[in-house]
Structure formats: structure tokens, C-alpha cells
Amino acid sequence: MLFSLFENVLDRYTPVPRQIVLALSGGVDSRVMLDLLATYRDTHPQHAYLVVHVHHGLSPNADDWMAQCERWASDADFAFKGIRVTLNHRGESLEKAAREARYQAILNSVDDNALVLTGQHADDQAETFLLALKRGSGPAGLAAMPETRPMQHAVLCRPLLEANRKAIEEYAESQGLIWIEDESNLDSRFDRNFIRQEWLPMASERWPGLVKAINRTALHCAEQETLLDELLVQYDAEVMGTDGSLNIGKTKEYSPILQSALVRRWLKYAGRLSLSKAQLEQVFSSVIEAGPDANPVLKVAQGEVRRYQGKLWFVAHYQDVSDWTASLVVNRKISLPDNLGELEIVSAPSNDRGIRIRAPMKDEEISVGFDPEGWFARPASRQGKRKLKKLFQEYGVPSWLRRRTPILFYGETIAAVGDLFVCEDYVGDECELVWHKCHTLNA
């Protein structure tokens, strides 16, 4: 029964060969999935399989756990990768920091379009729903965990989401499996553990169908959230910019309740943010409604919400790259720091990929930097030089991007700035400067 559920879910997402990656913590849920995956592999050999264990360093037993997971993977004839991570939770909960570090470590180890399997089940879904209910979440939060969701270049999949804890434990015992017991799961000071160890068993004894009912409600909330998304998509072209911003003026043309829904939708796609009602009210009162001369900023866990030139922007946490410099060679891309994309000078220009620029002379070395301090430039067809700071303002570059826009030098002189302009003495049709952006700050 459990294998049929597992197989049916995986078959839905593997019509063609792909990498299937199991996140193996060693607990009973992932231990059972390792056994199920071994059976699945025997009848589906066309896929590439990998087992990953993430060592968080939080338990004195963590080394033993990783070694045990490697033995289990080896016994089942799976490729194995153990990854150690260091947690930096900067005010976030330790559970959230560990989860994000774990997912990022896995993502760094898998192929494009990999299907990453995790062991959450129906009881976990009920716990997630109840935690969201405690926080006063709306339908999006109460929808809890979907069966699959995009995870950067991979897809997260929860094949056992319809199975309950009892069925998983019964399978483990019937197969004679052993598993790891994480001592932190017994600490009822943590809300999830309190629900799991104390509240949910007591409530389920009184209402035996409670977990199923909660899962149904979560599914209904997910359906309502999907319907709302389908209804709101008609406003995207009007209020959302291709640069990842939200047009405040266009948004304010609608009723207050629709404004809130549009801002929530934008935050979801711009920064994967799900704000509380109080936080959303702060976006309106502290950012949208701030005085016209203000430069309002609302700090959130993942970054900042800002207003600039009548638009809302989500700005993720970023590094200072002012001191970064690199050499550039024609027809060879370079990777820019901190997910700022790639830059190249192409000797065979195409249409509208970048900005036209003359070829460098034999004695002109090409370099790239980000620090505009003290530099002047004269864009083509303009009279006189101006400070880069002033030019950034004229070209509408938000303040947080002015030290994140690449400056191209021929020798010791500025030849071009990002995708904004070429300087007067460097105009030509021989080459093209192309900045392949990642848009990680804006979308």
C-alpha cells in the first residue's frame, strides 16, 4: 500500500529520465523512503539516483548519524553525499535556519531539474497547519505543504504526504528497519514537538479523524489560494514591472482589499515573502504611504522592501562588492560577484542584446569594477562630464544598485556603465557590451 502511493507520486513527475535525490536524515520517515526508493529503482533503472545527508552540527551524535546514513545508502547500492553546513540564523528560528541551510546544501549538489524527495507525511501536514493557525495565517499559510514545489533549479517532492505516521512506522517494523531517533524531537519546548508529542495525540484520541480532516482543510485552502492566483494574474501586466517592481500608482487605483491582495502576490513572487497581516500593514503605512521626499525601507528577514520612483522593490540581502575588480577579454564572459550575472564584450554584435561600443585598442586593457566614488563620465551625445552619482540619478538607478552596476574601463578611463550608456570617446559598432543579469535583487 505504501509503496503504491510512493510509486504513483514519483511516476507522475518522472515521465522522462531525471535525477532523483533522496534527502536522508536517518529518521523513520526518510529511512522508509530509502527502502521504498530501492524497490522503485529496481523497476525504474532509467533514472539517476543520489542519497544526500546534511550534517547540521547541532547534535553531539551528528557524526555518527552521517556515518550511519552512508552505510544504509551503501547497503542499498546508492551513490551517497554527506554535506556539512554551518548555521547563521541572524534572529531567525534555529529550525528555519537549519531547513534553509539544508535545502541550499542539497541544491548545490544536484542536477538541473532534479526531483528532491523529502519525508513529510500527513501528520507533519497537520502540525504545519496548526502552527500556521496559531500565527493567524490566511489561506496561503493554512494550505501548509504542497506535494511538489519549485526549489530554484530543482523540484521538491513529498511522496508520502498522504500517508500517516502510523502507516510509515508499521512499514518500518514490517521490513525490520532501524532508524535514528533525534533527541531534539522529544523537546516539547519547541512548538512543533509540543503539537506532535502532546496536543495532537490527545486531540486525535478524542477525534480519531482529526489528522485527515486537517489535511482536507489544508487542501481546500490550497485550492482557494490557487483560484485567487488565477483571478489576480489578470492584473500582473498592469501593476508588475518586468524589472520585478510593483507600480504603486496603478495598484492604488483599486479597492483596499484588492490592493492588499496585489501587494501580497507581488511579495510572493518578488521575494518569496509571506508576511503577516501586521507586516503587510507596515508595508502600506511605512513604505507606500511615506512622505514624497522619504526613502522608506522596511526590513524583513529575507531583505528589505523599498520604494523608489513610485514603485515598490524587494531587495534581498547582498554583499558589498565595491572593492571587486576583474580583467575582461573580448568574446570571453566573466562572472560578476554576488549573483550579479555575467558580463561580456562581443565582437560580432547582435540586435538589442546590449549596448554598442568600439573595440579596444591594442594597448588598452579592459577591466571591470563597481565603485563609482570620485569618478566622472560623459555619456555619448552629452555635453561635459558629470559625477557618476548624478548620472545614476538621471538614469533612474535605485540607490541600492549604484554600487552594484558594473563599470567598464578601457585603460584607466570609464568606457561604459552597465547597460546604461557608452561614454563619448568609446562609441562604435565593432563590439557590444552585454550584461546578463540575474535580477536577484529585484525579482
XYZ file of C-alpha atoms in Angstrom:
443
model
C 0.000 0.000 0.000
C 2.720 2.472 0.986
C 4.879 1.542 -1.996
C 1.923 2.021 -4.380
C 1.436 5.562 -3.055
C 5.172 6.259 -3.356
C 5.395 4.814 -6.882
C 2.313 6.653 -8.150
C 3.618 10.003 -6.942
C 7.074 9.501 -8.459
C 5.630 8.248 -11.753
C 3.634 11.490 -12.093
C 6.819 13.548 -12.044
C 9.176 11.275 -13.974
C 7.698 10.757 -17.465
C 11.254 11.050 -18.783
C 14.561 10.129 -17.098
C 15.721 12.615 -14.461
C 17.871 12.703 -11.344
C 16.016 11.559 -8.205
C 17.615 12.680 -4.943
C 16.609 11.444 -1.505
C 17.227 13.753 1.446
C 18.081 11.164 4.101
C 18.046 12.444 7.675
C 18.009 8.919 9.079
C 14.682 9.340 10.878
C 11.955 6.780 10.349
C 10.301 8.715 7.505
C 13.364 9.097 5.289
C 14.627 5.639 6.316
C 11.396 4.137 4.976
C 11.735 6.217 1.809
C 15.244 4.828 1.280
C 13.770 1.323 1.344
C 10.912 2.343 -0.976
C 13.323 4.076 -3.345
C 15.475 0.973 -3.607
C 12.421 -1.025 -4.686
C 11.385 1.720 -7.090
C 14.869 1.871 -8.639
C 14.815 -1.840 -9.410
C 11.837 -1.344 -11.723
C 12.804 2.174 -12.893
C 16.530 1.955 -13.700
C 16.371 4.772 -16.278
C 16.786 7.480 -13.626
C 19.957 8.722 -11.904
C 19.754 8.254 -8.125
C 21.537 10.044 -5.282
C 21.165 9.977 -1.496
C 22.166 13.125 0.416
C 22.602 13.630 4.155
C 23.144 17.103 5.645
C 25.219 17.399 8.840
C 23.997 20.475 10.753
C 26.444 20.127 13.632
C 23.670 20.644 16.190
C 23.845 17.276 17.943
C 26.827 15.515 19.534
C 25.619 12.472 17.581
C 25.708 14.193 14.189
C 28.934 12.482 13.041
C 27.507 9.072 13.877
C 24.278 9.885 12.059
C 26.082 10.818 8.859
C 28.199 7.668 9.015
C 25.088 5.526 9.581
C 23.240 7.148 6.669
C 26.225 6.476 4.426
C 26.213 2.792 5.448
C 22.494 2.479 4.722
C 22.890 4.141 1.316
C 25.860 1.911 0.502
C 23.976 -1.236 1.580
C 21.158 -0.233 -0.797
C 23.717 0.436 -3.559
C 23.000 4.175 -3.869
C 25.517 6.936 -4.536
C 25.848 8.976 -1.338
C 26.899 12.513 -0.496
C 27.340 13.812 3.062
C 27.394 17.601 3.441
C 28.397 19.660 6.484
C 26.792 23.094 6.933
C 27.314 25.989 9.324
C 24.181 27.753 10.549
C 23.835 31.521 10.695
C 20.307 32.331 11.825
C 20.574 36.122 12.421
C 17.413 36.350 14.521
C 15.525 33.631 12.659
C 14.432 30.456 14.418
C 17.032 27.709 14.559
C 14.579 25.324 12.864
C 14.123 27.683 9.919
C 17.848 28.376 9.608
C 18.600 24.640 9.618
C 15.921 23.968 6.990
C 17.182 26.711 4.667
C 20.821 25.629 5.070
C 19.802 22.018 4.394
C 17.889 22.886 1.223
C 20.689 25.098 -0.091
C 23.278 22.385 0.560
C 21.142 19.896 -1.342
C 20.611 22.332 -4.218
C 24.359 22.824 -4.507
C 24.732 19.069 -5.023
C 22.019 18.191 -7.549
C 21.484 18.460 -11.299
C 19.122 20.851 -13.048
C 15.517 19.638 -12.782
C 16.403 17.087 -10.097
C 13.463 15.664 -8.137
C 14.381 16.051 -4.448
C 12.431 13.730 -2.140
C 11.691 14.603 1.486
C 9.784 12.551 4.027
C 6.947 14.772 5.270
C 3.656 12.934 5.820
C 0.035 13.652 6.781
C 0.805 14.155 10.486
C 3.551 16.649 9.564
C 0.994 18.428 7.386
C -1.399 18.647 10.336
C 1.369 20.069 12.536
C 2.267 22.674 9.893
C -1.423 23.655 9.576
C -1.803 24.056 13.342
C 1.352 26.160 13.600
C 0.016 28.412 10.830
C -3.357 28.606 12.586
C -1.603 29.639 15.810
C 0.070 32.501 13.899
C -3.281 33.650 12.492
C -2.335 32.802 8.900
C -4.705 33.170 5.962
C -5.419 30.584 3.243
C -1.854 30.664 1.890
C -0.379 29.686 5.264
C -3.138 27.206 6.078
C -2.552 25.475 2.744
C 0.569 24.142 4.518
C 2.843 21.980 2.333
C 2.169 21.138 -1.326
C 3.091 17.762 -2.756
C 5.630 19.469 -5.019
C 7.059 22.937 -5.379
C 9.868 24.549 -7.401
C 13.157 24.840 -5.495
C 15.471 27.013 -7.605
C 16.797 24.710 -10.351
C 15.225 21.579 -8.818
C 11.776 20.369 -7.714
C 10.940 19.419 -4.124
C 8.627 16.405 -3.839
C 6.902 14.893 -0.800
C 5.737 11.428 -1.924
C 4.329 10.351 1.470
C 2.214 13.424 2.173
C -0.993 11.357 2.063
C 0.359 8.647 4.413
C 0.113 8.980 8.179
C 2.850 8.395 10.728
C 1.308 5.113 11.889
C 1.422 3.597 8.382
C 5.069 4.613 7.965
C 6.102 3.171 11.337
C 4.199 -0.058 10.637
C 6.024 -0.401 7.307
C 9.391 0.153 9.003
C 8.667 -2.523 11.586
C 7.364 -4.990 8.979
C 10.606 -4.589 6.992
C 12.807 -4.870 10.073
C 14.266 -1.394 9.507
C 16.182 0.530 12.143
C 16.398 4.302 12.180
C 17.838 7.278 14.036
C 15.976 8.967 16.878
C 16.894 12.675 17.022
C 16.784 13.650 20.692
C 15.748 17.210 19.810
C 12.401 15.875 18.516
C 11.452 14.978 22.105
C 11.896 18.509 23.468
C 8.367 19.872 23.958
C 9.649 23.394 24.449
C 9.540 23.626 20.655
C 6.028 24.281 19.366
C 6.092 21.584 16.677
C 7.272 18.981 19.185
C 4.582 20.037 21.666
C 1.921 19.545 18.984
C 3.452 16.216 17.904
C 4.155 14.730 21.310
C 1.320 16.106 23.429
C -1.501 18.026 21.765
C -2.161 16.055 18.571
C -2.192 12.566 20.200
C -4.645 13.794 22.845
C -6.872 15.512 20.271
C -6.736 12.508 17.931
C -7.829 10.220 20.747
C -10.973 12.303 21.134
C -11.435 12.897 17.369
C -9.854 9.937 15.533
C -10.343 11.506 12.104
C -8.698 14.803 13.051
C -5.477 14.434 11.005
C -7.460 13.525 7.869
C -9.833 16.444 8.449
C -6.947 18.903 8.887
C -5.341 17.634 5.676
C -8.651 18.125 3.833
C -8.889 21.689 5.124
C -5.288 22.368 4.060
C -6.164 21.063 0.590
C -9.255 23.312 0.425
C -7.112 26.317 1.410
C -4.570 25.417 -1.273
C -7.343 25.246 -3.865
C -8.684 28.649 -2.795
C -5.196 30.133 -2.956
C -4.711 28.698 -6.463
C -8.069 30.138 -7.532
C -7.114 33.558 -6.114
C -3.835 33.426 -8.058
C -5.732 32.655 -11.258
C -8.064 35.609 -10.672
C -5.232 38.032 -9.822
C -2.992 37.127 -12.765
C -5.035 39.464 -14.993
C -3.583 42.436 -13.075
C 0.077 41.421 -13.423
C 0.808 43.228 -16.679
C -0.639 46.452 -15.282
C 0.924 46.585 -11.807
C 4.092 44.431 -12.018
C 7.139 45.612 -13.941
C 9.463 43.378 -15.911
C 12.212 44.574 -13.530
C 10.450 42.916 -10.579
C 8.919 46.116 -9.151
C 5.300 46.949 -8.280
C 3.711 50.135 -9.639
C 2.218 51.897 -6.598
C 0.044 54.332 -8.570
C -1.608 51.588 -10.626
C -2.111 49.432 -7.540
C -3.825 52.262 -5.632
C -6.473 52.554 -8.342
C -8.175 49.507 -6.835
C -10.103 48.859 -3.614
C -8.121 48.477 -0.368
C -8.764 44.733 -0.202
C -7.591 44.242 -3.802
C -4.539 46.428 -3.116
C -3.595 44.121 -0.220
C -4.066 41.049 -2.407
C -1.902 42.533 -5.191
C 0.886 43.517 -2.799
C 0.789 40.053 -1.218
C 1.011 38.454 -4.664
C 3.914 40.709 -5.650
C 5.804 39.907 -2.424
C 5.271 36.203 -3.062
C 6.873 36.375 -6.499
C 9.404 39.163 -5.924
C 10.921 37.831 -2.721
C 9.100 34.602 -1.848
C 7.734 36.507 1.137
C 4.631 35.599 3.080
C 4.054 38.469 5.504
C 1.727 38.569 8.489
C -1.205 40.973 8.491
C 0.745 43.341 10.760
C 3.771 43.265 8.448
C 1.602 43.901 5.399
C 0.061 46.898 7.163
C 3.610 48.169 7.745
C 4.342 47.922 4.012
C 1.424 50.280 3.409
C 1.912 52.659 6.353
C 5.727 52.822 6.446
C 6.649 52.415 2.780
C 3.779 53.064 0.362
C 2.290 55.976 2.340
C 5.599 57.536 3.439
C 6.184 61.203 2.550
C 7.135 62.052 -1.054
C 10.696 63.052 -0.104
C 11.303 59.986 2.068
C 13.457 56.996 1.169
C 11.409 54.406 3.087
C 12.756 50.953 3.945
C 11.021 48.079 5.738
C 13.418 45.390 6.921
C 12.190 41.795 6.767
C 14.009 38.534 7.453
C 14.953 37.942 3.809
C 15.884 41.519 2.908
C 14.130 44.872 2.541
C 11.002 46.345 0.966
C 11.786 49.760 -0.550
C 10.062 52.499 -2.509
C 11.744 54.276 -5.389
C 10.250 56.461 -8.121
C 6.684 55.384 -7.422
C 7.470 51.670 -7.324
C 7.906 49.026 -4.652
C 11.056 46.922 -4.769
C 12.143 43.860 -2.848
C 15.881 43.941 -2.137
C 17.406 40.663 -0.943
C 20.365 40.661 1.444
C 23.500 41.372 -0.575
C 27.255 41.750 -0.227
C 29.254 44.943 -0.687
C 31.111 44.464 -3.989
C 32.635 47.954 -4.177
C 36.201 46.639 -3.955
C 35.770 43.903 -6.565
C 37.662 44.286 -9.862
C 38.494 41.923 -12.716
C 40.067 41.926 -16.175
C 37.928 41.333 -19.241
C 38.857 39.918 -22.651
C 36.769 40.348 -25.806
C 34.498 37.347 -26.522
C 35.020 35.848 -23.090
C 32.358 36.122 -20.368
C 33.242 36.852 -16.790
C 31.079 36.010 -13.787
C 30.236 39.000 -11.635
C 30.178 38.651 -7.825
C 27.187 38.060 -5.563
C 24.807 36.729 -8.229
C 25.051 39.866 -10.362
C 25.215 37.813 -13.539
C 27.805 37.799 -16.302
C 29.454 40.483 -18.442
C 30.998 40.169 -21.889
C 32.182 42.216 -24.841
C 31.104 40.541 -28.094
C 32.985 41.271 -31.293
C 30.022 40.276 -33.505
C 27.127 42.459 -32.307
C 23.571 41.139 -32.485
C 20.363 43.117 -32.219
C 19.379 44.624 -28.871
C 21.350 42.336 -26.556
C 23.470 45.131 -25.138
C 24.998 48.489 -25.993
C 27.372 49.178 -28.910
C 30.946 50.117 -28.122
C 34.154 50.454 -30.089
C 36.769 47.705 -29.963
C 39.627 48.256 -27.528
C 42.929 49.388 -28.978
C 45.959 47.118 -28.708
C 47.359 48.959 -25.698
C 44.017 49.297 -23.862
C 43.490 46.787 -21.094
C 39.848 46.140 -20.229
C 38.723 45.912 -16.612
C 35.501 45.958 -14.609
C 34.748 47.440 -11.201
C 31.800 48.610 -9.095
C 32.961 51.590 -7.036
C 31.596 54.863 -8.526
C 33.141 57.064 -5.832
C 35.027 60.028 -7.295
C 34.504 59.063 -10.953
C 33.162 61.295 -13.711
C 31.799 60.221 -17.093
C 30.392 61.769 -20.260
C 27.663 59.668 -21.900
C 27.644 59.796 -25.715
C 25.962 62.880 -27.193
C 26.022 64.688 -23.840
C 27.812 67.936 -23.063
C 30.521 67.742 -20.419
C 31.341 65.204 -17.739
C 29.231 64.583 -14.660
C 29.718 62.638 -11.452
C 28.588 59.035 -11.721
C 26.380 59.591 -8.676
C 24.432 62.269 -10.577
C 24.282 60.160 -13.730
C 22.847 57.218 -11.798
C 20.108 59.525 -10.531
C 19.391 60.786 -14.041
C 19.180 57.256 -15.413
C 16.817 56.185 -12.628
C 19.125 53.665 -10.976
C 17.871 52.855 -7.451
C 20.274 53.851 -4.676
C 20.990 50.242 -3.616
C 22.055 49.303 -7.173
C 24.517 52.151 -7.718
C 27.405 50.170 -6.256
C 26.197 47.004 -7.951
C 26.235 48.256 -11.540
C 29.413 47.212 -13.418
C 31.687 49.992 -14.644
C 33.770 49.144 -17.737
C 37.228 50.656 -18.086
C 39.428 50.880 -21.159
C 42.786 51.510 -19.575
C 42.274 53.998 -16.751
C 39.154 55.632 -18.228
C 35.471 54.760 -17.964
C 34.237 53.460 -21.315
C 30.710 52.362 -20.350
C 28.479 51.827 -17.338
C 26.398 48.658 -17.093
C 23.636 48.622 -19.657
C 23.079 52.382 -19.229
C 25.442 54.198 -21.566
C 28.708 54.278 -23.505
C 30.980 57.260 -22.986
C 31.579 59.757 -25.801
C 35.076 58.637 -26.830
C 34.101 54.955 -26.931
C 31.162 54.936 -29.320
C 31.464 52.406 -32.160
C 29.822 49.467 -33.889
C 32.641 46.924 -33.704
C 31.588 45.400 -30.386
C 28.684 45.042 -27.994
C 28.743 45.192 -24.188
C 26.252 42.652 -22.794
C 25.285 42.368 -19.139
C 23.441 39.103 -18.473
C 21.572 39.948 -15.286
C 20.275 37.527 -12.675
C 17.759 40.032 -11.214
C 18.285 38.504 -7.770
C 17.735 41.845 -6.036
C 14.517 42.723 -7.775
C 12.665 39.508 -8.555
